[in-house]
GROMACS .gro file of C-alpha atoms in nm:
model
  311
    1MET     CA    1   0.000   0.000   0.000
    2PRO     CA    2   0.134   0.349  -0.081
    3LEU     CA    3   0.215   0.568   0.220
    4ARG     CA    4   0.025   0.891   0.283
    5VAL     CA    5   0.199   1.214   0.379
    6LYS     CA    6   0.063   1.502   0.585
    7ASP     CA    7  -0.073   1.706   0.294
    8GLY     CA    8  -0.285   1.413   0.173
    9ARG     CA    9  -0.073   1.323  -0.129
   10TYR     CA   10   0.069   0.979  -0.177
   11ALA     CA   11   0.440   0.960  -0.111
   12GLY     CA   12   0.502   0.819  -0.460
   13GLU     CA   13   0.319   1.108  -0.623
   14ARG     CA   14   0.524   1.357  -0.424
   15HIS     CA   15   0.850   1.190  -0.525
   16CYS     CA   16   0.736   1.196  -0.888
   17LEU     CA   17   0.662   1.570  -0.875
   18ARG     CA   18   0.998   1.637  -0.712
   19PHE     CA   19   1.165   1.437  -0.990
   20LEU     CA   20   0.983   1.624  -1.270
   21ASN     CA   21   1.060   1.963  -1.113
   22ALA     CA   22   1.431   1.895  -1.060
   23PRO     CA   23   1.667   2.111  -1.273
   24THR     CA   24   1.955   1.863  -1.238
   25TYR     CA   25   1.838   1.594  -1.483
   26ASN     CA   26   1.967   1.615  -1.840
   27TRP     CA   27   1.644   1.549  -2.029
   28ARG     CA   28   1.805   1.653  -2.359
   29LYS     CA   29   2.070   1.382  -2.331
   30PHE     CA   30   1.800   1.125  -2.262
   31LEU     CA   31   1.586   1.228  -2.562
   32LEU     CA   32   1.884   1.243  -2.800
   33SER     CA   33   2.003   0.899  -2.685
   34LEU     CA   34   1.659   0.745  -2.727
   35SER     CA   35   1.589   0.900  -3.068
   36GLY     CA   36   1.939   0.810  -3.189
   37GLU     CA   37   1.890   0.444  -3.092
   38ILE     CA   38   1.548   0.424  -3.260
   39ILE     CA   39   1.677   0.589  -3.581
   40TRP     CA   40   1.973   0.347  -3.584
   41PHE     CA   41   1.723   0.061  -3.551
   42ILE     CA   42   1.479   0.165  -3.825
   43LYS     CA   43   1.724   0.291  -4.091
   44PRO     CA   44   1.821  -0.062  -4.214
   45LEU     CA   45   1.452  -0.143  -4.260
   46THR     CA   46   1.431   0.078  -4.570
   47SER     CA   47   1.638   0.123  -4.884
   48LYS     CA   48   1.983   0.280  -4.853
   49ASN     CA   49   1.879   0.516  -5.131
   50ARG     CA   50   1.586   0.656  -4.932
   51VAL     CA   51   1.625   1.028  -4.862
   52THR     CA   52   1.635   1.134  -4.497
   53ALA     CA   53   1.580   1.481  -4.357
   54PHE     CA   54   1.586   1.690  -4.044
   55VAL     CA   55   1.266   1.893  -4.004
   56ILE     CA   56   1.269   2.224  -3.817
   57ASP     CA   57   0.943   2.364  -3.689
   58ASP     CA   58   0.821   2.619  -3.438
   59SER     CA   59   0.476   2.612  -3.285
   60LEU     CA   60   0.290   2.788  -3.008
   61TYR     CA   61   0.299   2.629  -2.663
   62SER     CA   62   0.002   2.819  -2.524
   63ARG     CA   63  -0.031   2.903  -2.155
   64ASN     CA   64  -0.278   3.186  -2.206
   65ARG     CA   65  -0.444   3.147  -1.866
   66SER     CA   66  -0.116   3.136  -1.676
   67LYS     CA   67   0.049   3.425  -1.498
   68HIS     CA   68   0.326   3.282  -1.283
   69VAL     CA   69   0.495   3.022  -1.505
   70GLU     CA   70   0.870   3.078  -1.512
   71LEU     CA   71   0.989   3.257  -1.831
   72LEU     CA   72   0.630   3.299  -1.952
   73ALA     CA   73   0.632   3.544  -2.242
   74LYS     CA   74   0.410   3.725  -2.487
   75VAL     CA   75   0.464   3.535  -2.812
   76PHE     CA   76   0.311   3.575  -3.157
   77ASP     CA   77   0.073   3.309  -3.283
   78HIS     CA   78   0.110   3.302  -3.664
   79SER     CA   79  -0.207   3.099  -3.716
   80GLN     CA   80  -0.428   3.348  -3.532
   81GLN     CA   81  -0.214   3.654  -3.611
   82ARG     CA   82  -0.208   3.779  -3.253
   83PHE     CA   83   0.004   3.772  -2.937
   84MET     CA   84  -0.065   3.513  -2.666
   85ASN     CA   85   0.091   3.409  -2.337
   86GLY     CA   86   0.310   3.102  -2.362
   87PHE     CA   87   0.624   2.979  -2.535
   88GLN     CA   88   0.745   2.907  -2.886
   89MET     CA   89   0.853   2.545  -2.910
   90LEU     CA   90   1.132   2.482  -3.158
   91THR     CA   91   1.131   2.116  -3.259
   92LEU     CA   92   1.393   1.919  -3.451
   93GLY     CA   93   1.266   1.595  -3.601
   94TRP     CA   94   1.407   1.325  -3.830
   95THR     CA   95   1.214   1.158  -4.110
   96ASP     CA   96   1.267   0.910  -4.391
   97SER     CA   97   0.916   0.988  -4.525
   98PHE     CA   98   0.790   0.669  -4.359
   99SER     CA   99   0.876   0.721  -3.992
  100PHE     CA  100   0.901   1.052  -3.802
  101ILE     CA  101   1.115   1.070  -3.487
  102PRO     CA  102   1.132   1.379  -3.259
  103VAL     CA  103   1.502   1.438  -3.189
  104ASP     CA  104   1.533   1.754  -2.980
  105PHE     CA  105   1.345   2.067  -2.882
  106ALA     CA  106   1.383   2.406  -2.716
  107LEU     CA  107   1.106   2.580  -2.526
  108MET     CA  108   1.161   2.942  -2.621
  109SER     CA  109   1.058   3.242  -2.413
  110SER     CA  110   1.146   3.578  -2.572
  111ALA     CA  111   1.484   3.736  -2.645
  112LYS     CA  112   1.318   4.074  -2.572
  113LYS     CA  113   1.298   4.140  -2.199
  114GLU     CA  114   0.989   4.359  -2.240
  115ASN     CA  115   0.796   4.058  -2.377
  116ARG     CA  116   0.884   3.832  -2.085
  117LYS     CA  117   0.624   3.825  -1.808
  118GLN     CA  118   0.843   3.617  -1.575
  119GLU     CA  119   1.219   3.586  -1.543
  120ILE     CA  120   1.461   3.306  -1.449
  121ASN     CA  121   1.449   3.195  -1.086
  122PRO     CA  122   1.749   3.380  -0.933
  123ASN     CA  123   1.805   3.104  -0.674
  124LEU     CA  124   1.869   2.834  -0.935
  125ASP     CA  125   2.208   2.662  -0.938
  126LYS     CA  126   2.385   2.791  -1.250
  127ARG     CA  127   2.570   2.460  -1.296
  128THR     CA  128   2.252   2.262  -1.366
  129SER     CA  129   2.110   2.150  -1.700
  130GLY     CA  130   1.789   2.333  -1.613
  131TYR     CA  131   1.967   2.667  -1.585
  132LYS     CA  132   2.142   2.614  -1.920
  133ARG     CA  133   1.807   2.544  -2.089
  134ARG     CA  134   1.667   2.864  -1.940
  135LEU     CA  135   1.953   3.063  -2.093
  136GLU     CA  136   1.881   2.891  -2.424
  137ALA     CA  137   1.516   3.000  -2.399
  138ILE     CA  138   1.607   3.369  -2.430
  139GLU     CA  139   1.849   3.332  -2.724
  140SER     CA  140   1.751   3.406  -3.085
  141LYS     CA  141   1.570   3.132  -3.276
  142PRO     CA  142   1.833   3.094  -3.556
  143THR     CA  143   2.106   3.051  -3.292
  144VAL     CA  144   1.908   2.779  -3.116
  145VAL     CA  145   1.822   2.603  -3.445
  146SER     CA  146   2.193   2.575  -3.520
  147LYS     CA  147   2.256   2.432  -3.171
  148LEU     CA  148   1.978   2.175  -3.207
  149LEU     CA  149   2.137   2.049  -3.528
  150ASP     CA  150   2.478   2.036  -3.357
  151HIS     CA  151   2.334   1.826  -3.074
  152ALA     CA  152   2.191   1.575  -3.323
  153LEU     CA  153   2.506   1.555  -3.535
  154GLU     CA  154   2.726   1.510  -3.227
  155LYS     CA  155   2.503   1.218  -3.127
  156GLY     CA  156   2.561   1.055  -3.467
  157ILE     CA  157   2.215   1.131  -3.606
  158ILE     CA  158   2.257   1.228  -3.971
  159ALA     CA  159   2.032   1.326  -4.259
  160ASP     CA  160   2.062   1.446  -4.618
  161TYR     CA  161   1.852   1.762  -4.595
  162VAL     CA  162   1.717   2.019  -4.352
  163LEU     CA  163   1.355   2.117  -4.424
  164MET     CA  164   1.230   2.455  -4.302
  165ASP     CA  165   0.939   2.693  -4.342
  166THR     CA  166   0.953   3.059  -4.444
  167TRP     CA  167   1.053   3.194  -4.102
  168PHE     CA  168   1.387   3.013  -4.106
  169THR     CA  169   1.482   3.002  -4.476
  170GLN     CA  170   1.704   3.310  -4.471
  171ALA     CA  171   2.061   3.359  -4.587
  172PRO     CA  172   2.248   3.372  -4.249
  173LEU     CA  173   2.090   3.052  -4.115
  174ILE     CA  174   2.122   2.878  -4.453
  175GLN     CA  175   2.494   2.954  -4.449
  176GLU     CA  176   2.523   2.821  -4.093
  177ILE     CA  177   2.348   2.496  -4.186
  178THR     CA  178   2.540   2.438  -4.512
  179SER     CA  179   2.866   2.481  -4.319
  180LYS     CA  180   2.765   2.165  -4.128
  181GLY     CA  181   2.756   1.969  -4.456
  182LEU     CA  182   2.376   1.968  -4.488
  183TYR     CA  183   2.154   2.078  -4.777
  184VAL     CA  184   1.861   2.312  -4.711
  185ILE     CA  185   1.517   2.294  -4.872
  186GLY     CA  186   1.270   2.551  -4.750
  187MET     CA  187   0.980   2.771  -4.842
  188VAL     CA  188   1.072   3.138  -4.893
  189LYS     CA  189   0.855   3.447  -4.892
  190GLN     CA  190   0.895   3.794  -5.031
  191LEU     CA  191   1.105   3.975  -4.774
  192ASN     CA  192   1.408   4.199  -4.814
  193GLN     CA  193   1.618   3.898  -4.914
  194ARG     CA  194   1.768   3.934  -5.262
  195TYR     CA  195   1.902   3.674  -5.504
  196LEU     CA  196   2.191   3.715  -5.747
  197LEU     CA  197   2.122   3.637  -6.112
  198ASN     CA  198   2.374   3.743  -6.378
  199GLY     CA  199   2.520   4.000  -6.142
  200GLN     CA  200   2.181   4.153  -6.054
  201LYS     CA  201   2.016   4.151  -5.712
  202LEU     CA  202   1.654   4.051  -5.771
  203THR     CA  203   1.342   3.997  -5.561
  204LEU     CA  204   1.131   3.682  -5.588
  205ASP     CA  205   0.883   3.869  -5.807
  206GLN     CA  206   1.160   3.968  -6.047
  207LEU     CA  207   1.300   3.613  -6.047
  208TYR     CA  208   0.959   3.474  -6.134
  209GLN     CA  209   0.952   3.689  -6.446
  210LYS     CA  210   1.291   3.555  -6.557
  211ALA     CA  211   1.252   3.190  -6.452
  212LYS     CA  212   1.244   2.908  -6.703
  213PRO     CA  213   0.886   2.771  -6.747
  214HIS     CA  214   0.824   2.411  -6.647
  215MET     CA  215   0.617   2.246  -6.917
  216ASP     CA  216   0.550   1.897  -6.779
  217LYS     CA  217   0.340   1.959  -6.468
  218LYS     CA  218   0.072   2.219  -6.409
  219GLU     CA  219   0.151   2.256  -6.037
  220ILE     CA  220   0.520   2.340  -6.102
  221LEU     CA  221   0.536   2.676  -6.280
  222CYS     CA  222   0.907   2.750  -6.332
  223SER     CA  223   1.255   2.742  -6.176
  224VAL     CA  224   1.579   2.939  -6.183
  225HIS     CA  225   1.938   2.891  -6.062
  226VAL     CA  226   2.067   3.182  -5.852
  227SER     CA  227   2.297   3.247  -5.559
  228LEU     CA  228   2.245   3.416  -5.223
  229ASP     CA  229   2.430   3.729  -5.115
  230ASN     CA  230   2.680   3.509  -4.931
  231GLY     CA  231   2.759   3.321  -5.254
  232ILE     CA  232   2.573   2.996  -5.183
  233PRO     CA  233   2.432   2.854  -5.510
  234THR     CA  234   2.061   2.777  -5.487
  235LYS     CA  235   1.769   2.675  -5.702
  236ILE     CA  236   1.439   2.859  -5.667
  237LEU     CA  237   1.129   2.667  -5.767
  238PHE     CA  238   0.792   2.835  -5.815
  239VAL     CA  239   0.482   2.622  -5.757
  240ARG     CA  240   0.112   2.700  -5.774
  241ASN     CA  241  -0.057   2.793  -5.446
  242ARG     CA  242  -0.333   2.536  -5.400
  243ASN     CA  243  -0.529   2.770  -5.172
  244LYS     CA  244  -0.511   3.062  -5.415
  245ARG     CA  245  -0.470   2.927  -5.767
  246SER     CA  246  -0.379   3.267  -5.909
  247GLU     CA  247  -0.075   3.295  -5.680
  248TRP     CA  248   0.256   3.109  -5.652
  249LEU     CA  249   0.480   2.983  -5.371
  250ALA     CA  250   0.860   2.965  -5.384
  251ILE     CA  251   1.078   2.677  -5.259
  252LEU     CA  252   1.455   2.717  -5.220
  253SER     CA  253   1.702   2.429  -5.247
  254THR     CA  254   2.078   2.449  -5.192
  255ASP     CA  255   2.107   2.112  -5.369
  256THR     CA  256   2.094   2.247  -5.723
  257THR     CA  257   2.127   1.901  -5.880
  258LEU     CA  258   1.774   1.799  -5.779
  259SER     CA  259   1.495   1.796  -6.034
  260ASN     CA  260   1.194   2.019  -5.978
  261GLU     CA  261   0.976   1.718  -5.897
  262GLU     CA  262   1.226   1.585  -5.642
  263ILE     CA  263   1.247   1.921  -5.462
  264VAL     CA  264   0.868   1.924  -5.424
  265ARG     CA  265   0.863   1.561  -5.307
  266ILE     CA  266   1.136   1.609  -5.046
  267TYR     CA  267   0.986   1.932  -4.914
  268GLY     CA  268   0.657   1.746  -4.876
  269MET     CA  269   0.827   1.527  -4.614
  270ARG     CA  270   0.802   1.827  -4.382
  271TRP     CA  271   0.432   1.751  -4.341
  272ASP     CA  272   0.530   1.461  -4.111
  273ILE     CA  273   0.595   1.703  -3.826
  274GLU     CA  274   0.253   1.866  -3.871
  275VAL     CA  275   0.088   1.526  -3.834
  276SER     CA  276   0.290   1.448  -3.523
  277LYS     CA  277   0.200   1.781  -3.359
  278SER     CA  278  -0.169   1.697  -3.388
  279LEU     CA  279  -0.106   1.374  -3.194
  280LEU     CA  280   0.123   1.504  -2.918
  281ASN     CA  281  -0.145   1.695  -2.723
  282LEU     CA  282   0.121   1.916  -2.564
  283GLY     CA  283   0.012   2.178  -2.316
  284LYS     CA  284  -0.332   2.021  -2.261
  285GLU     CA  285  -0.269   1.740  -2.015
  286PHE     CA  286  -0.095   1.913  -1.722
  287GLN     CA  287  -0.066   2.255  -1.559
  288GLY     CA  288   0.283   2.269  -1.406
  289ARG     CA  289   0.429   2.611  -1.331
  290SER     CA  290   0.802   2.540  -1.321
  291TYR     CA  291   1.012   2.559  -1.637
  292ASP     CA  292   1.175   2.227  -1.543
  293MET     CA  293   0.837   2.053  -1.542
  294LEU     CA  294   0.758   2.197  -1.886
  295ILE     CA  295   1.083   2.044  -2.015
  296SER     CA  296   1.036   1.707  -1.845
  297HIS     CA  297   0.672   1.678  -1.951
  298THR     CA  298   0.751   1.763  -2.315
  299THR     CA  299   1.033   1.507  -2.315
  300ILE     CA  300   0.800   1.238  -2.179
  301VAL     CA  301   0.535   1.318  -2.443
  302PHE     CA  302   0.801   1.296  -2.717
  303THR     CA  303   0.921   0.966  -2.567
  304ARG     CA  304   0.569   0.830  -2.582
  305TYR     CA  305   0.543   0.928  -2.949
  306ILE     CA  306   0.885   0.774  -3.032
  307LEU     CA  307   0.786   0.441  -2.875
  308ILE     CA  308   0.463   0.436  -3.074
  309ALA     CA  309   0.656   0.512  -3.397
  310TRP     CA  310   0.903   0.234  -3.313
  311GLN     CA  311   0.624  -0.019  -3.255
   0.00000   0.00000   0.00000
């Protein structure tokens, strides 16, 4: 029979809460070790020629009713186009288009102090893993994305491509990723980023006018070989927007040897992380206030998903 304590809780439950709230456990090392072992196990089950990819994604970890959660911040929800209380969760996953494995994550607060509603607990031991993850939470997203990839590569987890959405597919981060020996395929949108074509700096609109038409498929409109300001050769592919047929979307690939069809197919592998997010149910099954419990709970949910994918 479990023993009761004075406050009415079972002793086992209290020990469990103390464990989940402890900043000393290296949850990242556990998740990387588990995902690395599962990826090592499933890779031989498919063809050696099968393309593999890291998938980078950020999503809202809503805590809109909370006020006292450590490092709680005002973050922008892109789907609803408004600010909410919570965190941005950066997730790094691995996929071979058949299996998706969460590899690592960072629960981001805000790099801007004015957007943070709570700060780091000043009494926390600065030598702990929990304190290091708190410092990570207030870094810039591109910096943390690069670190997540480093963690995976150091653990021996490898892939052919890094798939990203429009927020991340920008020249500085692309250069950082290609320096690690990885190709980037990502959606790009019309920002201030320019592309070099025959010595001219052009916008996406201007590139679309000069791109070579693709005659075989109606969904693929045209493509063009360019380079970024930092000299990285890229291929820009324009595809029809299925939601607005009169408009186009642009996909960038640093692997310029790929055919247009293959770029579209590989980028489509990014959808695996969207499917997994709908199954994770993060942020809806507990109401812990400490940052350490947010990290431990997210790791446990990812572990549950990895075991299901393995089975």
